[in-house]
XYZ file of C-alpha atoms in Angstrom:
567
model
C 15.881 -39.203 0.266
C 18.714 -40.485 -2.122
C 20.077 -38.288 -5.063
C 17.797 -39.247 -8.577
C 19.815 -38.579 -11.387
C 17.275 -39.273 -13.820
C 15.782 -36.063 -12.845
C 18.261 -33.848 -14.260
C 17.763 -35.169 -17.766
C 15.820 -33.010 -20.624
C 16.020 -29.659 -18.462
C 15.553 -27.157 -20.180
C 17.344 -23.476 -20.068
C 15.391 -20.293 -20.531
C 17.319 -16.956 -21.058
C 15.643 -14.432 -17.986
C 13.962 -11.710 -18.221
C 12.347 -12.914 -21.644
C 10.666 -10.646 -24.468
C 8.436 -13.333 -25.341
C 7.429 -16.590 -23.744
C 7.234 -19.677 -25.197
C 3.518 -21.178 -26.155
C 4.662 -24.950 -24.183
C 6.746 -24.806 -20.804
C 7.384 -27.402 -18.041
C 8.313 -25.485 -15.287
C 9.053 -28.857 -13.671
C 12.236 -29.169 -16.059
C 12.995 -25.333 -16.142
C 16.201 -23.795 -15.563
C 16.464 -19.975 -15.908
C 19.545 -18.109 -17.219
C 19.649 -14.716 -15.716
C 22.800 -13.699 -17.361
C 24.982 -14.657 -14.315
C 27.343 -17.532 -14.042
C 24.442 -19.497 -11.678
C 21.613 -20.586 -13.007
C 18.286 -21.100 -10.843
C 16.830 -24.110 -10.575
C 13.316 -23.577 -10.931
C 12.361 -27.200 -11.077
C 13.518 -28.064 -7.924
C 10.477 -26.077 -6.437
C 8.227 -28.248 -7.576
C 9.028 -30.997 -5.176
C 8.250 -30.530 -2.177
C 11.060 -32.723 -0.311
C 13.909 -31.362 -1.360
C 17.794 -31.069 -0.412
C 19.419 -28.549 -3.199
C 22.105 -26.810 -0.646
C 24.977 -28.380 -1.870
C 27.114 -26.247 -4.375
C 26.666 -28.877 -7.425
C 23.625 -30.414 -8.059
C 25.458 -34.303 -8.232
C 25.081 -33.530 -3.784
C 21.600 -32.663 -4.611
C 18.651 -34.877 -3.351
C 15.262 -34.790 -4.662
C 12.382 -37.399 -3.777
C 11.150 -37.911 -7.228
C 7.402 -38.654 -6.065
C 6.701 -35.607 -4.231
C 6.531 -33.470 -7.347
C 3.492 -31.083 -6.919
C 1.941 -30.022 -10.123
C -0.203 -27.287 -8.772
C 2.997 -26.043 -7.637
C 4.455 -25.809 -11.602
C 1.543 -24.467 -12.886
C 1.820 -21.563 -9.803
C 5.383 -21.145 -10.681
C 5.316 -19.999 -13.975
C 2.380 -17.387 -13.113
C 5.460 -16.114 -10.679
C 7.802 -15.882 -13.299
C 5.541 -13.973 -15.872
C 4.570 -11.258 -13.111
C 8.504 -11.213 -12.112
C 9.803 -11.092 -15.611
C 7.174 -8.010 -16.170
C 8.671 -6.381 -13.171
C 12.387 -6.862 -13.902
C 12.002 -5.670 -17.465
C 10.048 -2.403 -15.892
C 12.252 -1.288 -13.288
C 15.542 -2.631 -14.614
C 16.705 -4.849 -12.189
C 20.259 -6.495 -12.909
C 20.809 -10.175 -13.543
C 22.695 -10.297 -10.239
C 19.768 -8.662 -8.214
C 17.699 -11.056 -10.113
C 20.180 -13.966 -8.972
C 19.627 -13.088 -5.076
C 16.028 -12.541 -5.049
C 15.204 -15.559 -6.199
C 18.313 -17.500 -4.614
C 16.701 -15.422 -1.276
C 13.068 -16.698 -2.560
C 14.061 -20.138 -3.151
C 15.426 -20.524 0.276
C 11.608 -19.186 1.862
C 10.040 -21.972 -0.085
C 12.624 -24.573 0.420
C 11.501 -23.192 4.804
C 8.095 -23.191 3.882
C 8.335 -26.951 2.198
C 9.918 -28.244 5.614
C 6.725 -29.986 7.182
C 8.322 -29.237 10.657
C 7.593 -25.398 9.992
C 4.006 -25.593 10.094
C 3.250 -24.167 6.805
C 0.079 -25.030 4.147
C 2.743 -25.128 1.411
C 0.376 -27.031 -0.906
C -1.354 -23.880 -0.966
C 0.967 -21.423 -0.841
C 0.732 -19.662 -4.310
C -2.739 -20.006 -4.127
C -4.182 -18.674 -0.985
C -3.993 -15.137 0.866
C -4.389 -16.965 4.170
C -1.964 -19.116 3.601
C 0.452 -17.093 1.891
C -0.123 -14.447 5.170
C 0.354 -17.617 7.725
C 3.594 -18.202 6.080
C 4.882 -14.617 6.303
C 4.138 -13.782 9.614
C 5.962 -17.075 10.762
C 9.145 -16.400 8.685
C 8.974 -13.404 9.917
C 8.936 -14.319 13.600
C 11.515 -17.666 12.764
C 13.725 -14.854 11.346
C 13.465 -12.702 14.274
C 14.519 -15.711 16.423
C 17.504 -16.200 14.564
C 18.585 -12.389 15.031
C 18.308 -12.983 19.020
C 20.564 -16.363 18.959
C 23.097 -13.595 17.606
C 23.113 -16.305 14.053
C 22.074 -13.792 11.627
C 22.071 -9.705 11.405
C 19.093 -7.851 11.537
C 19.993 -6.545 7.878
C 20.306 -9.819 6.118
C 17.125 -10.877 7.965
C 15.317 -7.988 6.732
C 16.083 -8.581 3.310
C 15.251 -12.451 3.043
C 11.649 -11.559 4.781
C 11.739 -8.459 1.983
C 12.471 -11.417 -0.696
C 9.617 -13.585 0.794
C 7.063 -10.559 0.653
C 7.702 -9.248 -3.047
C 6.884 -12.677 -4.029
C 3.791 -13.553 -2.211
C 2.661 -10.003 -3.431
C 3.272 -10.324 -6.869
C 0.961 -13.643 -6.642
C -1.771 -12.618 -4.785
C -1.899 -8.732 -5.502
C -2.688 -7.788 -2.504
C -0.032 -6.274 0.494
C 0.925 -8.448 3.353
C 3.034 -5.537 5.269
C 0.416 -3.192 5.954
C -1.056 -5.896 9.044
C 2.011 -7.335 9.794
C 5.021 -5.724 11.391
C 7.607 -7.464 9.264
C 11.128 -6.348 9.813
C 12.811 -3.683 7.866
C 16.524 -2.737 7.839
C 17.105 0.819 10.191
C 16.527 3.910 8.713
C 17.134 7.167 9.779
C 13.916 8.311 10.747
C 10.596 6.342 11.269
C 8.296 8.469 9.596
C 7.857 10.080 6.115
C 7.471 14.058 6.643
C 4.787 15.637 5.403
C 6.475 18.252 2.375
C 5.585 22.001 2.962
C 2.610 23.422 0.755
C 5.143 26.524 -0.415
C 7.612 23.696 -1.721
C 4.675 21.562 -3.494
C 3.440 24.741 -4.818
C 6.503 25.455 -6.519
C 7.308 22.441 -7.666
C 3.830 21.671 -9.203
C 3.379 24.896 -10.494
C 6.993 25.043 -12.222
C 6.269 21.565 -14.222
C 2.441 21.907 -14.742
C 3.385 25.057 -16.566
C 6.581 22.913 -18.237
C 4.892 20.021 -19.680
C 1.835 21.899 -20.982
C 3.547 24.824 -22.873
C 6.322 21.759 -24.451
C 4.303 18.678 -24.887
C 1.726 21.002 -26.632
C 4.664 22.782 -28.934
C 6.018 19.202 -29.446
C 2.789 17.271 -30.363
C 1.957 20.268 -32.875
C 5.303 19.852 -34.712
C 7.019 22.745 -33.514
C 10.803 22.823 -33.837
C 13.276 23.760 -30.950
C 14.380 26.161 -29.639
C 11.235 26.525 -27.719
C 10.109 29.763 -26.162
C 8.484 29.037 -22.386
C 7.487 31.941 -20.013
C 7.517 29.877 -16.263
C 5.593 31.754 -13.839
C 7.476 31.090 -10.414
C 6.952 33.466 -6.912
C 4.460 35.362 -9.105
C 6.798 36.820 -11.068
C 7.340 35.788 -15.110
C 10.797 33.775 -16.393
C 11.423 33.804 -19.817
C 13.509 30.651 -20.882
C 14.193 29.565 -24.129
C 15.128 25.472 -24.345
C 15.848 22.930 -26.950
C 18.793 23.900 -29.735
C 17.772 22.881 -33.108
C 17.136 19.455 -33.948
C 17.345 18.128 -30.426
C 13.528 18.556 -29.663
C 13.904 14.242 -28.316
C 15.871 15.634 -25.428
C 13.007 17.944 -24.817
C 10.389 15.618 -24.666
C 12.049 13.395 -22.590
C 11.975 16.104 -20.151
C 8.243 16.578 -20.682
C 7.567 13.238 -20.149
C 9.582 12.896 -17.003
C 7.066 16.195 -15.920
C 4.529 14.123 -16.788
C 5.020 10.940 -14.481
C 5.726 13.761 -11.521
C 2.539 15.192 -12.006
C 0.722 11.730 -11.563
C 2.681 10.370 -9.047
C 2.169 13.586 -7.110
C -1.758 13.864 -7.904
C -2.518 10.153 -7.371
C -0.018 9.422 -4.201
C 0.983 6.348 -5.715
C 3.770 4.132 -4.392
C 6.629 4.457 -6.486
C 7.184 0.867 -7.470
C 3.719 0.689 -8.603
C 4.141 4.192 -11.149
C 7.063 2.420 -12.569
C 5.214 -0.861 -12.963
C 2.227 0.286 -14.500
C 1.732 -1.159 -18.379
C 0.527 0.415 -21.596
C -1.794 -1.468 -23.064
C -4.503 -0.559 -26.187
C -7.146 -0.498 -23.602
C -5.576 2.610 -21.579
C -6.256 5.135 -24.633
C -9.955 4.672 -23.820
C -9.861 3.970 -20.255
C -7.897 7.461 -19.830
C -10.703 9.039 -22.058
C -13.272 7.493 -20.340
C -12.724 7.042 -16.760
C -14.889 5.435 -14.395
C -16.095 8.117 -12.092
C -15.005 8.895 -8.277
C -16.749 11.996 -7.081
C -17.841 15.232 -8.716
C -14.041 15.606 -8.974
C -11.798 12.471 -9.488
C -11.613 9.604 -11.826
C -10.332 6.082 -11.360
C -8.227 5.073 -14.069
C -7.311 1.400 -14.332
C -3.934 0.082 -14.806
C -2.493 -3.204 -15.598
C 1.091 -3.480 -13.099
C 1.807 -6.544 -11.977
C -0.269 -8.801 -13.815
C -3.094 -7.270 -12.131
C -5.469 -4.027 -12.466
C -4.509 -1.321 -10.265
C -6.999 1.161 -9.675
C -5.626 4.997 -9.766
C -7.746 7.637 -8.719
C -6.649 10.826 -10.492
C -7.990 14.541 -10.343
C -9.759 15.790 -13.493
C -7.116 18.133 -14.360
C -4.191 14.665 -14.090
C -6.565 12.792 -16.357
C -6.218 15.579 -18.999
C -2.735 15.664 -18.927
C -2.491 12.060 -19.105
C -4.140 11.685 -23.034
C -1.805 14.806 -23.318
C 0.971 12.574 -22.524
C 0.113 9.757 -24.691
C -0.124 11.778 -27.417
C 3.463 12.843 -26.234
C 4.638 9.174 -25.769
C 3.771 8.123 -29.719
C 5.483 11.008 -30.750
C 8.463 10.053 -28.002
C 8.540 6.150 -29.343
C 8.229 6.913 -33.175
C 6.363 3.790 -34.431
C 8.957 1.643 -31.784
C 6.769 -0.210 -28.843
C 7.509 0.088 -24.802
C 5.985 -1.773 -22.251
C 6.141 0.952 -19.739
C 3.660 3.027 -19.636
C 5.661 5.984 -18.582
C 8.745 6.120 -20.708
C 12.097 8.174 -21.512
C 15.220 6.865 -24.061
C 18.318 5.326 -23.593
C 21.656 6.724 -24.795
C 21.256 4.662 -28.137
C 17.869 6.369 -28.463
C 15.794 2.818 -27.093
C 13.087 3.700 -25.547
C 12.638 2.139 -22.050
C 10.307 2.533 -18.681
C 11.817 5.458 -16.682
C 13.831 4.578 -13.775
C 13.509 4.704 -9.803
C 15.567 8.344 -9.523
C 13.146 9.773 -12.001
C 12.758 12.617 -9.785
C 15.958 13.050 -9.304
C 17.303 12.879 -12.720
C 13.928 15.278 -13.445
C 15.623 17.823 -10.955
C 18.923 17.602 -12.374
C 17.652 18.464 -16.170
C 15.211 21.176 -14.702
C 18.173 22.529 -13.103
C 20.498 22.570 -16.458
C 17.577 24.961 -18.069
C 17.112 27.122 -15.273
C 14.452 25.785 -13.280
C 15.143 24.993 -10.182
C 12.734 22.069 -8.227
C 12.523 21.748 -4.507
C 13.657 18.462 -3.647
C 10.603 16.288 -2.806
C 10.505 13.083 -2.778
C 8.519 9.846 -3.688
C 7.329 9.083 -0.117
C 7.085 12.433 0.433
C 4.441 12.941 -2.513
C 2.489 9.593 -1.222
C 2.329 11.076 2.845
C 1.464 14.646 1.244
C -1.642 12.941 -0.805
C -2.239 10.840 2.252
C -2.068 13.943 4.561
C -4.546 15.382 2.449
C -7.453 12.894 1.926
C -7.485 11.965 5.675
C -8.047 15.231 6.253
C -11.043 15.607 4.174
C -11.970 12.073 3.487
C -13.369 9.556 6.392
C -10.284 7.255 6.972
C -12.209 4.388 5.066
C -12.732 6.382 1.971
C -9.174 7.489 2.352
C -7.696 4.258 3.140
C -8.852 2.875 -0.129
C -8.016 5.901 -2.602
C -4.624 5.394 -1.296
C -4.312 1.485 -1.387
C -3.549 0.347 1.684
C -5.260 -0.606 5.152
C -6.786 1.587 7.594
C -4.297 1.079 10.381
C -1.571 2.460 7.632
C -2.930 5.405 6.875
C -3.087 6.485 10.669
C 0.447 5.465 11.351
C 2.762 5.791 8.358
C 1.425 8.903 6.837
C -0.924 10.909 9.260
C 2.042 12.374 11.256
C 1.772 16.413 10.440
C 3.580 17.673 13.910
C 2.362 21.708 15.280
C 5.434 23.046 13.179
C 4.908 21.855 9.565
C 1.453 23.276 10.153
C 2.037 26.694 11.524
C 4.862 26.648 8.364
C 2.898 25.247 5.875
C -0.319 27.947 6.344
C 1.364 30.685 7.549
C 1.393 34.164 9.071
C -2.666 33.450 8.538
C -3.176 30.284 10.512
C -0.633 31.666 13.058
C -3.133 34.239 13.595
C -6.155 32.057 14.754
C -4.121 31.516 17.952
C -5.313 35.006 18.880
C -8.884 33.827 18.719
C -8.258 31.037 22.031
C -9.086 32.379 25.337
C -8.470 30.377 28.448
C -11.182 28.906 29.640
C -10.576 29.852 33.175
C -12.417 33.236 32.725
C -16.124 34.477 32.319
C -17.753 34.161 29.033
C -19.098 37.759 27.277
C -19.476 36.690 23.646
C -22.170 35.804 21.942
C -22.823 31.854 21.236
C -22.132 30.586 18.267
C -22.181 26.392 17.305
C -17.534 26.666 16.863
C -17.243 28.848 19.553
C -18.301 32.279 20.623
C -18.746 36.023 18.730
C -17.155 39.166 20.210
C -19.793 41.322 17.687
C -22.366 39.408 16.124
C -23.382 40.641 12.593
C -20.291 42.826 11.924
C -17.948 40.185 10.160
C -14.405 41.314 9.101
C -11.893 39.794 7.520
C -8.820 38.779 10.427
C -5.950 39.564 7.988
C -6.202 41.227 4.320
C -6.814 38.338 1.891
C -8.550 35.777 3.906
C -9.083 32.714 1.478
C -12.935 32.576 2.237
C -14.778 35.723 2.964
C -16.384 35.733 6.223
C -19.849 36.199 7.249
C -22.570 35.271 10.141
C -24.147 32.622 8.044
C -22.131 29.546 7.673
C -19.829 28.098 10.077
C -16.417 28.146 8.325
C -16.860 32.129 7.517
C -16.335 32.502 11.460
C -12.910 30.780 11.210
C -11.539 33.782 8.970
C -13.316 36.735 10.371
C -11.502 38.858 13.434
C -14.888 38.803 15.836
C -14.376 34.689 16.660
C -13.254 33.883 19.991
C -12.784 29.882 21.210
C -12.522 29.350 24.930
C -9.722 26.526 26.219
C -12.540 25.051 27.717
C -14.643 21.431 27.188
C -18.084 23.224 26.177
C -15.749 25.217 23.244
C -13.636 21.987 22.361
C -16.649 19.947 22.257
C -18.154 22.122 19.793
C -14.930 22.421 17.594
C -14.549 19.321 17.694
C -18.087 18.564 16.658
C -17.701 21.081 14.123
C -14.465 19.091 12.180
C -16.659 15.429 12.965
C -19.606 17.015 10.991
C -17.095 18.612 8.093
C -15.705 15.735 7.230
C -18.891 14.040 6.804
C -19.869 16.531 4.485
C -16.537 17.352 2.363
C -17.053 14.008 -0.087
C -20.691 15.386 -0.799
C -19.383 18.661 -2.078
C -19.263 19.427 -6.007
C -15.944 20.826 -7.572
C -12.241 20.414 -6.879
C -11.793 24.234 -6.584
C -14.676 24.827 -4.034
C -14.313 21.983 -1.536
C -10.692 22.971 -1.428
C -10.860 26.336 -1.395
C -13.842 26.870 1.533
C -13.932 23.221 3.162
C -10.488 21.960 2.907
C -9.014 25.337 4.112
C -11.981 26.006 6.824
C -10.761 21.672 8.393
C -6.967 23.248 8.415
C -7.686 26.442 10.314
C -10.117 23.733 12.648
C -6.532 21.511 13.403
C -4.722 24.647 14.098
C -6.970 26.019 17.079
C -7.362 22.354 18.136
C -3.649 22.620 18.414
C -3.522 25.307 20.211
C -6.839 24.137 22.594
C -4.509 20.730 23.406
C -1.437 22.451 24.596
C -3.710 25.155 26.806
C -5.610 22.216 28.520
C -4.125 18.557 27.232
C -6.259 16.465 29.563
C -9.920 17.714 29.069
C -9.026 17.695 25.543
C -7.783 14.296 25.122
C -11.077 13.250 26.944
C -13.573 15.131 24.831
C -11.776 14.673 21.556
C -12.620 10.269 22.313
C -15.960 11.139 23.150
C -16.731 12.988 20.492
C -14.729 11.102 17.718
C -15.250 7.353 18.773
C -18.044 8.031 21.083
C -20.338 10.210 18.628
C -21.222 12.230 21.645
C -20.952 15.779 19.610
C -22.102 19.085 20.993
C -26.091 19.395 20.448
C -26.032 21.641 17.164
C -23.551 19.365 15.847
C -25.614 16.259 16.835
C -28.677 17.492 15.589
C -27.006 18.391 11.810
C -25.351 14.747 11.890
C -28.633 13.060 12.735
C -30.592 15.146 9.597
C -27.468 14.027 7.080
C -28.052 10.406 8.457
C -31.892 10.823 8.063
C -31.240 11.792 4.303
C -28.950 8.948 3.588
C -26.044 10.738 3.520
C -23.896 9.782 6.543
């Protein structure tokens, strides 16, 4: 290759991020300004043998015949779905400048023919674009043994490399791949206790719908709120006169934590998500989930993104909008969730929403536990794999089966005993070890120290028991499990068959208040069953769960949902 300077004339400059884009581009000529004294190149990309490492382009050298058109047209798609992302999340022009210096140096790898890449196809296929990761990956990982590169820098230039495949193909490439990552503190998201989502749900449910109500009416501030918190009433009264914008804000803040906790979405989706005309009817008219959840559509990324949402998040969403138009006053925002700028422009809220959300709660008395975004995804993920079969749950949560087992199932013996209670800690009581004689009656969980005389184990049980249906046994003081495999079998059997019937349940409020509870009280005997007799467990939980060899009750009720169509 020899240095062309003929290609360097008529280039043309384009000021990045852009609020419109012009109707004609040649990407092959483009140069992008990102407000930073170097500009990228873009039109080097779309030759495919290429030398550009030089610090001035006169050292550059460019064979002028291997320009790839496919590869311009691709291009620009890239930049449209990255300039939508920038202008969301508010990336600075010199984060812009090394992600794409740090993407331009993964094609320039990818371009090299002795890499083994399809780089004609790229941009345009998933297997390709997957091929391509996984080896950069691994060349990467090579490097970081020959002691030429850190394990950080590494990490980030595979990071740059997987943004950008994902933002063309819509689709994730980490969830199959073990791609590096720069070292964290822990491995593992924690599942947040129930007391601390309780109170932090409760505290801005009851927030947003007493101020974006007062707001959308007209009402002037100060506003009057009564917060019910611990079961006890605080009276607060927010908002001085003529500052009801700083109010709403607030409420609108509420209003993106109550969706990102409800739907479990990843963070950087929530802040990428558009608003478009179409979203006014899609929120009114969602398509339908179960008895109890809607999927709302959202355009992030260039791209639909499916939501699913609880009924009660759906009606607080065309709440918010009506909040938003009264929040933009006539002026238009991309974002779909929004908040103002100190000169009053409105703009997409940022990545410490929550934080910042905490801080102003705090300011008007209300005090938040701290929970955050991961922590709301692996508490929605926590509970759908618990009621939903990991399929089902895999895909209401976006990402691949093998991800929702490792990243987010990880609720350890202690953040269940804490997160139930004095309650749950009680159904230890009802394990005997198996090494003695049996004197209870048979029932299909377990056994019955008095048959037909149910009573509640502590005051208050959440579902009242009774002799006729299974879960009633788990709250009532008569059931006794043996530590032994004809009692773990049938447990076992008991939370296979549940979770094959929670999605054909009817409402929200009674699947989680008898089914959902019943499958927690289930994982905290199995709990205890494991630590009495680890082996014989470990062997009858695989046969029952991969094998389908369940306990002949449970068999028979599996085989008559299966017969009906319904397994």
């Amino acid at each position: 290759m020899i240095a062309d300077t003929s290609l360097f004339d008529g280039l043309l400059t384009l000021q990045f991020p852009f609020t419109n884009a012009p109707d004609v581009v040649s990407v092959d000529r483009l140069i992008l300004n990102v407000g930073s004294p170097r500009r990228i190149h873009l039109w080097t990309w779309c030759y495919l043998r290429r030398r550009t490492s030089g610090s001035h382009p006169k050292y550059w050298e460019i064979d002028k015949s291997s320009i790839l058109l496919t590869r311009a047209r691709e291009l620009w798609t890239f930049v449209e779905r990255l300039n939508e992302k920038v202008k969301i999340t508010g990336w600075r022009s010199s984060s812009i400048e090394s992600y794409l210096g740090d993407f331009g140096r993964f094609l320039t790898w990818c371009d090299d023919g002795a890499n083994g890449i399809d780089s004609l196809n790229l941009l345009a296929s998933n297997t390709s674009a997957r091929a391509a990761i996984e080896k950069y990956n691994n060349f990467q990982k090579a490097r970081i043994s020959r002691g030429e590169i850190k394990l950080s820098t590494a990490a980030m230039l595979v990071e740059s490399a997987r943004v950008g495949l994902e933002l063309m193909h819509g689709r994730t490439f980490a969830d199959d791949i073990p791609l590096l990552k720069q070292k964290r503190k822990t491995n593992h998201t924690q599942v947040p206790e129930e007391a601390r989502v309780a109170e932090f749900l409760s505290s801005i449910t009851q927030f947003f719908d007493q101020t974006a109500s007062s707001i959308i009416a007209g009402d002037k501030a100060p506003f009057s709120l009564e917060i019910i918190v611990g079961g006890h009433p605080h009276n607060f009264e927010i908002g001085e006169p003529g500052k009801e914008l700083e109010v709403a804000v607030l409420a609108a803040l509420s209003a993106a934590a109550l969706t990102l906790a409800d739907s479990g979405s990843n963070l950087a989706q929530l802040l990428s998500l558009n608003f478009e005309s179409e979203i006014v009817e899609q929120i009114r008219r969602p398509d339908v989930s179960s008895a109890r959840q809607r999927v709302v559509k959202f355009r992030a990324g260039g791209r639909y993104v499916p939501i699913t949402l609880s009924l009660a998040a759906v009606q607080r969403l065309r709440t918010y909008l009506s909040l938003r138009e009264w929040l933009l006053q006539g002026a238009e925002a991309q974002a779909l969730f929004v908040t103002v700028s100190r000169g009053r422009t409105p703009i997409g809220i940022a990545q410490d929403f929550l934080s910042r959300l905490r801080r102003r709660m705090k300011s008007v008395g209300i005090n938040l536990p701290n929970i955050t975004a991961r922590e709301w995804r692996a508490y929605k993920q926590n509970h759908v794999v618990r009621t939903q079969p990991l399929p089902i749950a895999a895909a209401v949560m976006g990402h691949s089966i093998e991800t929702a087992v490792r990243a987010y199932s990880n609720g350890r013996k202690a953040d269940r005993a804490r997160e139930f209670g004095s309650f749950l800690d009680s159904l230890v009581q009802s394990v005997v070890d198996g090494s003695g004689g049996r004197s209870e009656a048979e029932i299909p969980i377990g056994g019955c120290s008095a048959f037909g005389e149910p009573q509640q184990a502590l005051p208050g049980a959440p579902v009242e028991p009774n002799c006729r249906r299974q879960e009633g046994c788990l709250f009532c003081d008569k059931y006794r499990v043996h530590a032994d495999e004809v009692d773990m079998r049938k447990l076992l059997s008991f939370r296979y068959a549940m979770k094959k019937l929670v999605p054909l349940q009817g409402s929200a409020e009674a699947v989680d208040r008898a089914y959902g509870l019943a499958l927690d009280s289930v994982e905290k005997i199995l709990i205890e069953l494991r630590e009495r007799n680890c082996e014989t467990f470990e062997r009858v939980e695989i046969e029952v769960d991969r094998e389908n060899r369940l306990s002949p009750y449970w068999s028979a009720k599996v085989q008559q949902l299966a017969f009906l169509g319904l397994a």
